[in-house]
Amino acid sequence: MNQILHITFLQNSSSDWIVNMFIIYIAFGILLFFGGILQFWAHKTRKDVSIGNNPQFLKFQRGYFAAYLMAMFADWLQGPYLYKLYSYYGFTEEQIATLYVFGFASTVLLGTWTPIAADQFGRKKLCLLFTVIYSMSCFLKLSTSYGVLLIGRILGGIATSVLFSAFEAWYVHEHMEIHDFPKEWISVTFAKASFWNGIMAVVAGLCTNIVSEWFGLGPVAPYMIAIPFLLFAGIIVASHWNENTSDHKIKFRKLCSEGLRHIVIKETIFMIGAIEALFESVIYIVIFLWTPILQPGDPSLGVAFSSFMICILIGQAIFQILSASKKIPVPLILIAAIVIAFVSNLVLVYSTHPQNRHVNLSFIAFLIFEFGVGLYFPAMGFLRSHIIPDSHRWSIMNWFRVPINLIACAVLMLLHEDVFRHGNRMIFVVCCGLLFLAILSGFRFNKISKEEESLNQEAAWLETDHIHNIF
């Protein structure tokens, strides 16, 4: 009798696994199809696609993309299997949460100093240092020692802060000071980088799935594959990039104090910071939670990751289409993105109930959440570019990052509390609370920003946020 029950259980488990895999692969195919159509539609809505077609400018762009996109691809390779790697090594959810917290903390603490180091010691040198540090972080993933993995996570956080500051700082300096191209062309380069960055993310997810699952090399394989790409990026930077530094000394304390003063005295900047802190802290929390939520269904994590990235690209395309029509103000698009994320987290509260889990429903909820993220990033990038003064952008953005990481770290550390140890449902309840506050902040921002004429401009080819590795 026991043997019959055991066989029946295995058959049911196998059937559930087939259904889960079928849903993930079908979802990926459908999203890829509609994502391609929407990206084509979004491209057609742009009225200034001919800007920046100068042959010398295009050659300069290719030199930047060759190194930057190689580095980004290596970064994306490390997204899908991080949690599974730590779990594979036998660490508990609480221990893994601590590893994530150290990574987030190192990014915000040391990331504050990265732009200063790049300006003073040389942006090229810092980009080269990035390839070395990130390669070391990947190599340390081979160890099963918790202490070694902790060091690797800190190094990864440092490398990430360099990747998202030094590379772009090098490009802007070369663009303006060395080649003397028009300032308006900078946004053209960053828009192209954002698009290809999304494509790289999708391809990286599929590659990790192939090497980790199809070839059976395990969750550490993507990190070993990332090292050659980092080294190639370093070779390109070393052999083709010029060194550039800042001609003036940055007064760190003065910049920080003036940035804080702008946040306090101008309500629009304060509300933008509040929305960013509340929404992006939830993104960081989802970075941690998506794998343990989906893992009981034994999904193809790489394909799931690629599906999430396609949803972000779909969100970006729809933002482009809506903003080009000028029928919906960007602040309302931002509120819509937050509402979508809020609804997806409400669904996750239901689907992660300890007594009645719905893995497939959770997967769909994550897809909806990432669509909201895709709307959020360009909308927020547009609003920041028109609300925050250029002279204090760096210091204000650094102040914004502090509450983002503090909230994310505090929520993840709640996993050590008894009430949160029997499932992640309560974490999603907290996320719903954060997003509800973000919605209220969004409505307040929309009310006080209606007199800002600059927000009525078209948001095409603007200098918006890139898709960063938010996984």
Coordinates of C-alpha atoms in Angstrom, one line a residue:
M1 CA 0.0 0.0 0.0
N2 CA 2.8 2.4 1.0
Q3 CA 4.6 1.6 -2.3
I4 CA 1.4 2.4 -4.3
L5 CA 1.0 5.7 -2.5
H6 CA 4.7 6.5 -3.1
I7 CA 4.3 5.8 -6.9
T8 CA 1.1 7.9 -7.0
F9 CA 2.9 10.8 -5.3
L10 CA 5.8 10.6 -7.8
Q11 CA 3.4 10.6 -10.7
N12 CA 1.5 13.6 -9.4
S13 CA 4.8 15.4 -8.8
S14 CA 6.0 14.6 -12.3
S15 CA 2.7 15.8 -13.7
D16 CA 2.9 19.1 -11.8
W17 CA 6.4 19.6 -13.0
I18 CA 5.4 19.1 -16.6
V19 CA 2.5 21.6 -16.2
N20 CA 4.8 24.2 -14.6
M21 CA 7.5 23.9 -17.3
F22 CA 4.8 24.0 -20.0
I23 CA 3.4 27.3 -18.5
I24 CA 6.8 28.9 -18.2
Y25 CA 7.9 28.0 -21.8
I26 CA 4.6 29.0 -23.3
A27 CA 4.6 32.3 -21.4
F28 CA 8.1 33.0 -22.6
G29 CA 7.1 32.4 -26.2
I30 CA 4.0 34.5 -26.0
L31 CA 5.8 37.4 -24.3
L32 CA 8.7 37.2 -26.8
F33 CA 6.2 37.6 -29.7
F34 CA 4.2 40.5 -28.2
G35 CA 7.4 42.1 -26.9
G36 CA 8.8 42.2 -30.4
I37 CA 5.7 43.7 -31.9
L38 CA 5.5 46.4 -29.1
Q39 CA 9.2 47.3 -29.5
F40 CA 8.7 47.7 -33.2
W41 CA 5.7 49.9 -32.6
A42 CA 7.5 52.0 -30.0
H43 CA 10.4 52.5 -32.5
K44 CA 7.9 53.8 -35.1
T45 CA 6.6 56.4 -32.6
R46 CA 10.0 58.1 -32.3
K47 CA 10.2 61.3 -34.3
D48 CA 13.9 61.8 -33.9
V49 CA 15.5 58.4 -34.8
S50 CA 17.8 60.2 -37.3
I51 CA 19.5 62.1 -34.6
G52 CA 23.1 61.1 -34.1
N53 CA 23.8 59.4 -37.4
N54 CA 27.1 61.1 -37.8
P55 CA 29.7 58.3 -38.9
Q56 CA 32.3 59.5 -36.3
F57 CA 29.7 59.5 -33.6
L58 CA 28.5 56.0 -34.5
K59 CA 32.1 54.7 -34.4
F60 CA 32.6 56.2 -31.0
Q61 CA 29.3 54.6 -29.8
R62 CA 30.4 51.2 -31.0
G63 CA 33.7 51.5 -29.0
Y64 CA 31.7 52.2 -25.9
F65 CA 29.0 49.5 -26.5
A66 CA 31.7 46.9 -27.1
A67 CA 33.0 47.1 -23.5
Y68 CA 29.8 48.3 -21.7
L69 CA 27.5 45.6 -23.1
M70 CA 30.1 42.9 -22.6
A71 CA 30.3 43.9 -18.9
M72 CA 26.5 44.1 -18.6
F73 CA 26.1 40.7 -20.2
A74 CA 28.5 39.3 -17.5
D75 CA 26.4 41.0 -14.9
W76 CA 23.1 39.6 -16.2
L77 CA 24.6 36.1 -16.2
Q78 CA 24.8 36.3 -12.5
G79 CA 21.1 37.1 -11.9
P80 CA 19.0 33.9 -12.3
Y81 CA 20.8 31.4 -10.1
L82 CA 22.2 33.4 -7.2
Y83 CA 19.6 32.3 -4.6
K84 CA 19.6 28.7 -5.9
L85 CA 23.4 28.6 -5.7
Y86 CA 23.4 29.5 -2.0
S87 CA 20.5 27.1 -1.4
Y88 CA 22.4 24.4 -3.3
Y89 CA 25.3 24.9 -0.8
G90 CA 22.9 24.1 2.0
F91 CA 22.3 27.6 3.6
T92 CA 19.0 28.5 5.2
E93 CA 16.7 31.3 3.9
E94 CA 17.8 33.5 6.8
Q95 CA 21.5 33.0 6.0
I96 CA 20.9 33.7 2.3
A97 CA 19.0 36.9 3.3
T98 CA 22.0 38.1 5.2
L99 CA 24.2 37.5 2.1
Y100 CA 21.8 39.7 0.1
V101 CA 21.8 42.4 2.7
F102 CA 25.6 42.6 2.7
G103 CA 25.5 43.0 -1.1
F104 CA 22.9 45.8 -0.9
A105 CA 24.7 47.5 1.9
S106 CA 28.1 47.5 0.2
T107 CA 26.5 49.0 -2.9
V108 CA 25.0 51.9 -1.1
L109 CA 27.9 52.6 1.3
L110 CA 30.8 52.3 -1.3
G111 CA 28.7 53.4 -4.2
T112 CA 28.5 56.8 -2.7
W113 CA 32.3 57.2 -3.2
T114 CA 32.5 55.6 -6.6
P115 CA 31.8 58.7 -8.7
I116 CA 34.4 60.7 -6.7
A117 CA 37.0 58.0 -7.1
A118 CA 36.3 57.8 -10.9
D119 CA 36.7 61.6 -11.2
Q120 CA 39.8 61.8 -9.2
F121 CA 41.8 58.7 -10.0
G122 CA 40.6 58.0 -13.5
R123 CA 37.4 56.5 -15.0
K124 CA 39.3 54.1 -17.2
K125 CA 41.2 52.8 -14.2
L126 CA 38.0 52.3 -12.2
C127 CA 36.4 50.4 -15.1
L128 CA 39.4 48.1 -15.3
L129 CA 39.2 47.6 -11.5
F130 CA 35.6 46.7 -12.0
T131 CA 36.5 43.8 -14.3
V132 CA 39.0 42.5 -11.7
I133 CA 36.8 42.8 -8.6
Y134 CA 33.8 41.3 -10.4
S135 CA 35.8 38.4 -11.7
M136 CA 37.1 37.7 -8.1
S137 CA 33.5 37.9 -6.9
C138 CA 32.5 35.2 -9.5
F139 CA 35.5 33.0 -8.7
L140 CA 34.6 33.1 -5.0
K141 CA 31.2 31.5 -5.8
L142 CA 33.1 28.2 -6.1
S143 CA 33.6 28.1 -2.3
T144 CA 31.0 26.6 0.0
S145 CA 32.4 28.6 2.9
Y146 CA 29.8 31.2 4.2
G147 CA 32.6 33.7 5.1
V148 CA 34.1 33.5 1.6
L149 CA 30.7 33.9 0.0
L150 CA 30.1 36.9 2.2
I151 CA 33.3 38.5 0.9
G152 CA 32.3 37.6 -2.6
R153 CA 28.9 39.3 -2.1
I154 CA 30.5 42.5 -0.8
L155 CA 32.9 42.5 -3.8
G156 CA 29.9 42.0 -6.1
G157 CA 28.2 45.0 -4.5
I158 CA 31.2 47.2 -5.0
A159 CA 31.6 46.1 -8.6
T160 CA 27.9 46.8 -9.3
S161 CA 28.2 50.4 -8.0
V162 CA 31.2 50.9 -10.3
L163 CA 29.4 49.4 -13.3
F164 CA 26.5 51.8 -13.0
S165 CA 28.6 55.0 -12.6
A166 CA 32.2 54.8 -14.0
F167 CA 31.3 53.5 -17.4
E168 CA 28.7 56.2 -18.1
A169 CA 30.8 58.9 -16.5
W170 CA 33.7 57.9 -18.9
Y171 CA 31.3 58.1 -21.9
V172 CA 29.9 61.5 -21.0
H173 CA 33.3 63.0 -20.5
E174 CA 34.6 61.6 -23.8
H175 CA 31.4 62.6 -25.6
M176 CA 31.5 66.3 -24.4
E177 CA 35.1 67.1 -23.7
I178 CA 37.1 65.0 -26.2
H179 CA 34.9 64.6 -29.2
D180 CA 32.7 67.7 -28.7
F181 CA 29.5 66.0 -29.9
P182 CA 26.2 67.8 -29.1
K183 CA 24.9 67.2 -25.6
E184 CA 21.6 66.1 -27.0
W185 CA 23.2 63.0 -28.5
I186 CA 24.1 61.6 -25.1
S187 CA 20.5 60.5 -24.6
V188 CA 20.6 58.8 -28.0
T189 CA 23.4 56.6 -26.8
F190 CA 21.8 55.8 -23.4
A191 CA 18.5 55.0 -25.1
K192 CA 20.3 52.5 -27.4
A193 CA 22.2 51.1 -24.4
S194 CA 19.0 50.6 -22.5
F195 CA 17.4 48.7 -25.4
W196 CA 20.4 46.4 -26.0
N197 CA 20.9 46.0 -22.3
G198 CA 17.4 44.5 -22.2
I199 CA 18.2 42.2 -25.1
M200 CA 21.3 41.1 -23.3
A201 CA 19.3 40.3 -20.2
V202 CA 16.9 38.0 -22.1
V203 CA 19.8 36.2 -23.8
A204 CA 21.7 35.9 -20.6
G205 CA 18.8 34.2 -18.9
L206 CA 18.5 31.6 -21.7
C207 CA 22.3 31.0 -21.6
T208 CA 22.3 30.3 -17.9
N209 CA 19.3 27.9 -18.3
I210 CA 21.2 26.0 -21.0
V211 CA 24.5 25.6 -19.0
S212 CA 22.9 25.1 -15.6
E213 CA 20.0 22.8 -16.4
W214 CA 20.3 21.4 -20.0
F215 CA 24.0 20.7 -19.7
G216 CA 23.7 19.8 -16.0
L217 CA 26.6 22.0 -14.9
G218 CA 24.8 23.3 -11.8
P219 CA 24.0 26.8 -10.5
V220 CA 27.7 27.8 -10.2
A221 CA 28.3 27.5 -14.0
P222 CA 26.9 31.0 -15.0
Y223 CA 29.4 32.6 -12.7
M224 CA 32.3 30.8 -14.3
I225 CA 31.0 31.8 -17.8
A226 CA 30.8 35.4 -16.7
I227 CA 34.5 35.7 -16.0
P228 CA 35.7 35.5 -19.7
F229 CA 33.2 38.2 -20.6
L230 CA 34.5 40.4 -17.8
L231 CA 38.1 39.8 -19.0
F232 CA 37.2 40.6 -22.6
A233 CA 35.5 43.9 -21.4
G234 CA 38.7 44.7 -19.5
I235 CA 40.9 44.1 -22.6
I236 CA 38.7 46.4 -24.7
V237 CA 38.8 49.1 -22.1
A238 CA 42.6 48.8 -21.7
S239 CA 43.4 48.8 -25.4
H240 CA 40.8 51.2 -26.9
W241 CA 39.7 53.6 -24.2
N242 CA 41.4 56.8 -23.2
E243 CA 41.9 57.8 -19.6
N244 CA 39.9 60.8 -18.3
T245 CA 39.6 62.5 -15.0
S246 CA 37.8 65.5 -13.5
D247 CA 39.5 68.9 -13.8
H248 CA 38.1 70.2 -10.5
K249 CA 38.1 68.9 -7.0
I250 CA 34.8 67.6 -5.7
K251 CA 33.8 68.9 -2.2
F252 CA 32.0 65.9 -0.9
R253 CA 30.5 67.4 2.3
K254 CA 29.3 70.6 0.5
L255 CA 27.7 68.6 -2.3
C256 CA 25.9 66.3 0.2
S257 CA 24.6 69.1 2.4
E258 CA 23.4 71.1 -0.6
G259 CA 21.7 68.0 -2.1
L260 CA 19.9 67.3 1.3
R261 CA 18.8 71.0 1.4
H262 CA 17.2 70.7 -2.1
I263 CA 15.3 67.6 -1.0
V264 CA 14.0 69.3 2.2
I265 CA 13.0 72.6 0.7
K266 CA 11.5 71.5 -2.6
E267 CA 8.5 69.2 -2.2
T268 CA 8.5 67.8 -5.7
I269 CA 12.1 66.5 -5.2
F270 CA 11.1 65.1 -1.8
M271 CA 8.1 63.3 -3.2
I272 CA 10.1 61.8 -6.1
G273 CA 12.6 60.5 -3.5
A274 CA 9.8 59.0 -1.4
I275 CA 8.3 57.2 -4.4
E276 CA 11.7 55.9 -5.5
A277 CA 12.6 54.7 -2.0
L278 CA 9.2 52.9 -1.5
F279 CA 9.0 51.4 -4.9
E280 CA 12.6 50.4 -5.5
S281 CA 12.9 48.9 -2.0
V282 CA 10.1 46.5 -3.1
I283 CA 12.1 45.6 -6.2
Y284 CA 15.1 44.7 -4.1
I285 CA 12.9 42.5 -1.9
V286 CA 11.5 40.7 -5.0
I287 CA 15.1 40.1 -6.1
F288 CA 15.4 37.9 -3.1
L289 CA 11.9 36.3 -3.0
W290 CA 11.2 35.2 -6.6
T291 CA 13.4 32.1 -6.5
P292 CA 12.2 30.6 -3.2
I293 CA 8.6 31.3 -4.2
L294 CA 8.9 29.5 -7.6
Q295 CA 11.4 26.9 -6.5
P296 CA 8.8 24.3 -5.2
G297 CA 7.6 23.9 -8.8
D298 CA 11.2 23.3 -10.0
P299 CA 11.0 25.7 -12.9
S300 CA 13.6 26.6 -15.4
L301 CA 14.9 29.7 -13.6
G302 CA 16.8 31.0 -16.6
V303 CA 13.7 31.0 -18.8
A304 CA 11.6 32.5 -16.0
F305 CA 14.3 35.2 -15.6
S306 CA 14.2 35.9 -19.4
S307 CA 10.4 36.2 -19.2
F308 CA 10.7 38.8 -16.5
M309 CA 13.1 40.8 -18.6
I310 CA 10.8 40.7 -21.6
C311 CA 8.0 42.0 -19.4
I312 CA 10.2 44.9 -18.5
L313 CA 10.9 45.6 -22.2
I314 CA 7.2 45.5 -22.9
G315 CA 6.6 48.0 -20.1
Q316 CA 9.3 50.3 -21.6
A317 CA 7.8 50.0 -25.1
I318 CA 4.3 50.9 -23.8
F319 CA 5.7 53.9 -21.9
Q320 CA 7.3 55.0 -25.2
I321 CA 4.0 54.7 -27.1
L322 CA 2.0 56.4 -24.4
S323 CA 4.5 59.3 -23.9
A324 CA 4.7 59.9 -27.6
S325 CA 1.0 60.3 -27.9
K326 CA 1.1 63.0 -25.2
K327 CA -2.4 62.0 -24.1
I328 CA -1.4 60.6 -20.7
P329 CA 0.9 62.7 -18.4
V330 CA 4.1 61.0 -17.3
P331 CA 3.2 61.3 -13.5
L332 CA 0.0 59.4 -14.2
I333 CA 2.0 56.7 -16.0
L334 CA 4.2 56.5 -12.9
I335 CA 1.1 56.1 -10.7
A336 CA -0.2 53.4 -13.0
A337 CA 3.1 51.5 -12.7
I338 CA 2.9 51.6 -8.9
V339 CA -0.7 50.4 -8.9
I340 CA 0.2 47.5 -11.2
A341 CA 3.0 46.5 -8.8
F342 CA 0.6 46.8 -5.8
V343 CA -2.0 44.5 -7.5
S344 CA 0.7 41.9 -8.3
N345 CA 1.8 41.9 -4.6
L346 CA -1.8 41.5 -3.5
V347 CA -2.0 38.4 -5.7
L348 CA 1.3 37.1 -4.2
V349 CA -0.2 37.5 -0.7
Y350 CA -2.9 35.1 -1.8
S351 CA -0.8 32.7 -3.8
T352 CA 1.9 32.2 -1.1
H353 CA -0.5 31.2 1.6
P354 CA 1.4 28.4 3.6
Q355 CA -1.6 26.0 3.4
N356 CA -2.6 26.7 -0.2
R357 CA 0.3 27.7 -2.4
H358 CA -0.2 28.5 -6.1
V359 CA 3.2 28.5 -7.8
N360 CA 1.9 29.2 -11.3
L361 CA -0.2 32.1 -10.1
S362 CA 2.8 33.5 -8.3
F363 CA 4.8 33.3 -11.6
I364 CA 2.0 35.2 -13.4
A365 CA 2.0 37.8 -10.5
F366 CA 5.8 38.2 -10.9
L367 CA 5.3 38.8 -14.7
I368 CA 2.7 41.5 -13.9
F369 CA 5.1 43.1 -11.4
E370 CA 8.0 43.2 -13.9
F371 CA 5.7 44.8 -16.4
G372 CA 5.0 47.5 -13.8
V373 CA 8.8 47.9 -13.3
G374 CA 9.2 48.3 -17.1
L375 CA 6.7 51.3 -16.9
Y376 CA 8.3 52.7 -13.8
F377 CA 11.9 53.0 -14.8
P378 CA 11.5 55.3 -17.9
A379 CA 8.8 57.3 -16.2
M380 CA 10.9 57.9 -13.1
G381 CA 13.9 58.6 -15.3
F382 CA 12.0 61.3 -17.2
L383 CA 10.6 62.9 -14.0
R384 CA 14.0 63.0 -12.3
S385 CA 15.6 64.5 -15.4
H386 CA 13.1 67.4 -15.3
I387 CA 12.7 67.9 -11.5
I388 CA 16.2 67.4 -10.1
P389 CA 18.8 70.1 -11.0
D390 CA 21.8 68.9 -12.9
S391 CA 24.2 70.6 -10.6
H392 CA 23.0 68.5 -7.6
R393 CA 21.9 65.3 -9.3
W394 CA 24.7 63.2 -8.0
S395 CA 24.3 64.2 -4.3
I396 CA 20.5 64.0 -4.4
M397 CA 20.5 60.6 -6.1
N398 CA 22.9 59.3 -3.4
W399 CA 20.5 60.5 -0.7
F400 CA 17.7 58.7 -2.4
R401 CA 19.6 55.4 -2.4
V402 CA 20.0 55.4 1.4
P403 CA 16.3 54.8 2.3
I404 CA 16.0 52.3 -0.6
N405 CA 18.7 50.0 0.8
L406 CA 17.7 50.6 4.5
I407 CA 14.1 49.6 3.8
A408 CA 15.1 46.5 1.7
C409 CA 17.7 45.4 4.3
A410 CA 15.3 45.9 7.2
V411 CA 12.5 43.9 5.5
L412 CA 14.9 41.0 4.6
M413 CA 16.2 40.8 8.1
L414 CA 12.6 40.3 9.3
L415 CA 13.1 36.7 8.0
H416 CA 15.0 36.1 11.2
E417 CA 11.9 36.9 13.2
D418 CA 9.6 34.0 14.2
V419 CA 6.5 35.4 12.6
F420 CA 8.1 35.5 9.2
R421 CA 9.9 32.1 9.3
H422 CA 6.9 30.0 8.2
G423 CA 6.5 31.5 4.7
N424 CA 7.1 34.7 2.8
R425 CA 3.4 35.8 2.8
M426 CA 4.0 38.4 5.5
I427 CA 6.8 39.9 3.5
F428 CA 4.4 40.5 0.6
V429 CA 2.0 42.1 3.0
V430 CA 4.8 44.6 4.0
C431 CA 5.5 45.2 0.3
C432 CA 1.8 46.0 -0.3
G433 CA 2.0 48.6 2.5
L434 CA 5.1 50.1 1.0
L435 CA 3.5 50.3 -2.5
F436 CA 0.3 51.8 -1.0
L437 CA 2.4 54.6 0.5
A438 CA 4.1 55.0 -2.9
I439 CA 0.7 55.4 -4.6
L440 CA -0.3 58.1 -2.1
S441 CA 3.0 59.8 -2.7
G442 CA 2.4 59.6 -6.5
F443 CA -0.9 61.3 -6.2
R444 CA 0.6 64.0 -4.1
F445 CA 3.4 64.5 -6.6
N446 CA 0.9 64.7 -9.5
K447 CA -1.0 67.4 -7.7
I448 CA 2.0 69.6 -6.9
S449 CA 3.8 69.1 -10.2
K450 CA 1.0 70.2 -12.6
E451 CA 2.6 73.7 -12.9
E452 CA 5.9 72.1 -14.1
E453 CA 5.8 72.9 -17.8
S454 CA 8.8 70.7 -18.6
L455 CA 6.8 67.6 -17.6
N456 CA 4.6 68.1 -20.7
Q457 CA 7.6 67.5 -23.1
E458 CA 7.7 64.3 -25.1
A459 CA 9.7 61.6 -23.4
A460 CA 11.1 60.0 -26.6
W461 CA 14.9 59.3 -26.7
L462 CA 15.4 60.9 -23.3
E463 CA 18.0 60.1 -20.8
T464 CA 16.1 57.6 -18.8
D465 CA 17.3 54.8 -16.5
H466 CA 18.9 51.8 -18.0
I467 CA 17.5 48.4 -17.1
H468 CA 19.9 47.4 -14.3
N469 CA 20.4 44.0 -13.0
I470 CA 17.5 44.1 -10.5
F471 CA 17.8 40.3 -9.9

